[in-house]
XYZ file of C-alpha atoms in Angstrom:
229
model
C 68.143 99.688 111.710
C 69.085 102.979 113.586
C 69.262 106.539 112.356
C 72.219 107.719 110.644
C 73.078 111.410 110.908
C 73.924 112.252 107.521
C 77.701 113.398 106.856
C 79.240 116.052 105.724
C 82.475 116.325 104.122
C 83.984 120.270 103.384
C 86.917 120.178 101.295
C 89.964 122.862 100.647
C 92.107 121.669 98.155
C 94.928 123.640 96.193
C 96.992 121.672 93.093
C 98.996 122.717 89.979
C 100.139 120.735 86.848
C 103.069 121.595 85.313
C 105.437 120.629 82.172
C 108.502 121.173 82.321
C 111.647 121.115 79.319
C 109.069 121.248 76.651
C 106.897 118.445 78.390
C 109.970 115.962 79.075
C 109.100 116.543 82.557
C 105.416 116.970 83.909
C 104.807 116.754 87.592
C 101.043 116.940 89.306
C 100.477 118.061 92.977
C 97.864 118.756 95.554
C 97.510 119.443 99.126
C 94.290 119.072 100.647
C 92.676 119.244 103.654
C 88.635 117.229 104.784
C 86.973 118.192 107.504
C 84.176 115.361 108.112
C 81.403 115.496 110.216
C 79.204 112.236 111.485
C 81.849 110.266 109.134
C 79.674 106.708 108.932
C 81.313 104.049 109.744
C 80.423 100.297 110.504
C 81.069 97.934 112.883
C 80.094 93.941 113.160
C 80.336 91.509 115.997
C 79.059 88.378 116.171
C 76.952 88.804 119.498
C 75.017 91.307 118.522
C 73.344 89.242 115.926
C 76.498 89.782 113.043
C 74.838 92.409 111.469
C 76.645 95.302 110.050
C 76.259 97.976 112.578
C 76.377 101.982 111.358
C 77.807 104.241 113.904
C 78.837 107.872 113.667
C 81.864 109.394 114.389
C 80.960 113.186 115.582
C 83.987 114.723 113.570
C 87.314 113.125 111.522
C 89.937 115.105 109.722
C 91.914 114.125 106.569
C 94.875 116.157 105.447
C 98.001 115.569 103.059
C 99.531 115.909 100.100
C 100.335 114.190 97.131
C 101.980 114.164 93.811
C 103.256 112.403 90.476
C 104.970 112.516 87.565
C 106.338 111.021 84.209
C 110.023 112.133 82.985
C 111.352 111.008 79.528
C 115.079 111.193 80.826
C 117.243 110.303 76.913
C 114.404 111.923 74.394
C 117.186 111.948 71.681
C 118.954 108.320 72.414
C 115.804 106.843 73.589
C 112.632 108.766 73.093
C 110.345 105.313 74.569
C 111.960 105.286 78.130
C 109.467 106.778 80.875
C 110.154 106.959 84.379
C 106.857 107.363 86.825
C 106.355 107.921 90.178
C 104.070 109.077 92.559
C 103.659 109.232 96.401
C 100.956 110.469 99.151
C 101.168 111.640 102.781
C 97.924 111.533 104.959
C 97.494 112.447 107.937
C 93.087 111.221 108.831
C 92.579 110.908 112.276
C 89.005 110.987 114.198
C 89.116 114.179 116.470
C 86.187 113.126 118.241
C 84.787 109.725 118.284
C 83.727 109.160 122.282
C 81.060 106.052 121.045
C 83.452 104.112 119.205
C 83.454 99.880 119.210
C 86.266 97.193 119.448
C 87.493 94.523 120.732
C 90.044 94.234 123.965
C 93.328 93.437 122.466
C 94.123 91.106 125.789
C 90.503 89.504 126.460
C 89.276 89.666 122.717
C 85.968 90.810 124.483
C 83.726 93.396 122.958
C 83.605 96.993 124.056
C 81.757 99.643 123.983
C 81.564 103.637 123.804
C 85.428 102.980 124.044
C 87.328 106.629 123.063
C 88.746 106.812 119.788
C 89.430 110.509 119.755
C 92.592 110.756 118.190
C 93.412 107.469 117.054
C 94.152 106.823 112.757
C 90.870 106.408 110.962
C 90.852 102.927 109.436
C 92.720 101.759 105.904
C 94.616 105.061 105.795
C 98.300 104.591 105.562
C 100.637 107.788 105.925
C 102.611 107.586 103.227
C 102.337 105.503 99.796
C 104.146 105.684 96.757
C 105.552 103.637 93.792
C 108.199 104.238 91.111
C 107.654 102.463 87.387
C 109.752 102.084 84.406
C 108.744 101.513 81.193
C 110.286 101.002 77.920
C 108.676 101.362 74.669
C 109.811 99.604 71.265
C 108.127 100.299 67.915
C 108.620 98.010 64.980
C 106.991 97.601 61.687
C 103.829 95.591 62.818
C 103.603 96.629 66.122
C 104.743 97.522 69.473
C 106.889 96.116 72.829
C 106.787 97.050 75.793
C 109.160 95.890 78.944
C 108.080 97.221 82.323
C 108.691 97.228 86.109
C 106.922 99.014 89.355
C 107.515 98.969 92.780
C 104.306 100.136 95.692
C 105.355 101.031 99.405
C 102.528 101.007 101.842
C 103.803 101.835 105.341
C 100.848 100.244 107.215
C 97.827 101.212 108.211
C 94.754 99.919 111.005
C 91.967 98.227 110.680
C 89.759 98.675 113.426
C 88.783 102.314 114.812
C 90.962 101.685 118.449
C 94.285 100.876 116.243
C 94.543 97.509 117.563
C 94.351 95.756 114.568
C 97.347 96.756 112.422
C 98.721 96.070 109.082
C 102.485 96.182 108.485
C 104.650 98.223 105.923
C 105.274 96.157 102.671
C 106.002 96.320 99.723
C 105.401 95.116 96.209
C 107.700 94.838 92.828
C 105.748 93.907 89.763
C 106.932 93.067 86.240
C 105.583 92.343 82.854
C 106.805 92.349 79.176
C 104.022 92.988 76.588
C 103.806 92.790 72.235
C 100.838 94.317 70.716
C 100.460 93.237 67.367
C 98.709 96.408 65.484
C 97.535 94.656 62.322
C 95.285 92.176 64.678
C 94.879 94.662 67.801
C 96.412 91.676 69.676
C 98.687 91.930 72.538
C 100.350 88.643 74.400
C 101.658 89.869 77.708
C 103.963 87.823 80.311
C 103.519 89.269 83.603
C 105.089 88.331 87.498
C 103.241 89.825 90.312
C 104.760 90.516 93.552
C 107.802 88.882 92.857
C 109.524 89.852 95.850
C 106.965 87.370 97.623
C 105.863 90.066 100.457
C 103.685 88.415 103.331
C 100.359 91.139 103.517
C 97.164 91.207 104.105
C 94.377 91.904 101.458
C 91.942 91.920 104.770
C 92.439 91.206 108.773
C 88.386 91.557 110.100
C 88.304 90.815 113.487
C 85.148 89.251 115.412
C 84.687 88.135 118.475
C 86.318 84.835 118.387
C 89.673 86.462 117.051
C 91.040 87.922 113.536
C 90.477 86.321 110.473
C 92.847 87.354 108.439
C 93.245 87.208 104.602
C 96.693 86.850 103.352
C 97.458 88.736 99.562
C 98.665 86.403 96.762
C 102.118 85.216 97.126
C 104.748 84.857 93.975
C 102.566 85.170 90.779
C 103.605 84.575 86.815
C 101.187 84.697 83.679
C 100.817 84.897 80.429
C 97.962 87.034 79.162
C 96.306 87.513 76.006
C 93.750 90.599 74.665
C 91.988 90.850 71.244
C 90.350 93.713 70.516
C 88.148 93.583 67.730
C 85.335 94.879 65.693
């Protein structure tokens, strides 16, 4: 195995949380900026025995901002209706990465010490975000719940030279939930990405071409949890 430089991350951050309209309202926020230096990454190709290979990048820079919230819009008509949302911007780039490895987008061949300086570091999309509604119902022996989220991921890479790329999607989710209180048991009916959006949970790429694993398509449920003692 070779010698890995160890890395160092120095962090500046700066956030508030706030209520607002006697709590009806609370927002959280933060804008931060990494500075990395020998950020480890890894690298495998099938020629070079398919071992997981560690290489350093010299220096890599995170930066963004993000923020959420929770707003009880009718307290008075209907004091169980939440709103939630939350998005992030990042901006992570490697500002110097001259020894960086990949694989020719044209040839599929390996390369090395290719120049990565300034390309997106891997998995790191710009900007993310989801919005969720929930509404709450008490009754006598327990409680419902009826639900419904979206997620927006506008894309990101997977390989250090950007050549590998994942596209924007997005995601809407849904599920309707009774928790009976006097047996802490809650029956859920759930429907995952019920849009059916085509993306990847993984794209690895080798040296005979990507593999690529696609996320679940449609998905609907029923769930059950007891909690006891």
């Amino acid at each position: 195995p070779n010698y890995i430089v160890p890395e160092k991350v120095t962090t500046v951050e700066a956030g508030a949380k706030v209520d607002f309209f006697d709590g009806l309202l609370r927002l959280n926020g933060a804008v931060f900026n990494n500075q990395i230096d020998n950020l480890q990454t890894g690298f495998v190709s099938l020629l070079t025995s398919g071992a997981v290979l560690f290489i350093t990048a010299p220096e890599a820079r995170t930066r963004g901002a993000e923020i959420d919230g929770t707003l009880i819009p009718l307290p008075n008509l209907n004091p169980g209706l939440a709103l939630t949302g939350n998005a992030a911007y990042v901006d992570a780039k490697y500002k110097d990465f001259p020894n960086a490895k990949g694989f020719d987008p044209t040839t599929g061949l390996l390369l090395n010490n290719v120049d990565a300086t300034g390309k997106r570091t891997t998995r790191t999309p710009r900007l993310s975000g989801g919005i969720g509604l929930v509404q709450t119902i008490e009754s006598s022996n327990g409680t419902y719940e009826l639900a419904v989220d979206t997620y927006y991921n506008s894309g990101f890479f997977y390989d250090f030279i950007n050549s590998v790329e994942e596209d924007a999607y997005a995601t809407l989710n849904a599920h309707a939930s009774y928790l009976h209180a006097p047996w802490n048991l809650r029956v859920t009916v759930f429907g995952q990405n019920l849009l059916d959006e085509r993306y990847h949970l993984q794209q690895f790429q080798t040296d005979f071409g990507i593999n690529k694993t696609l996320a679940p398509p449609v998905q609907y449920g029923v769930r059950l949890r007891w909690d006891f003692q």
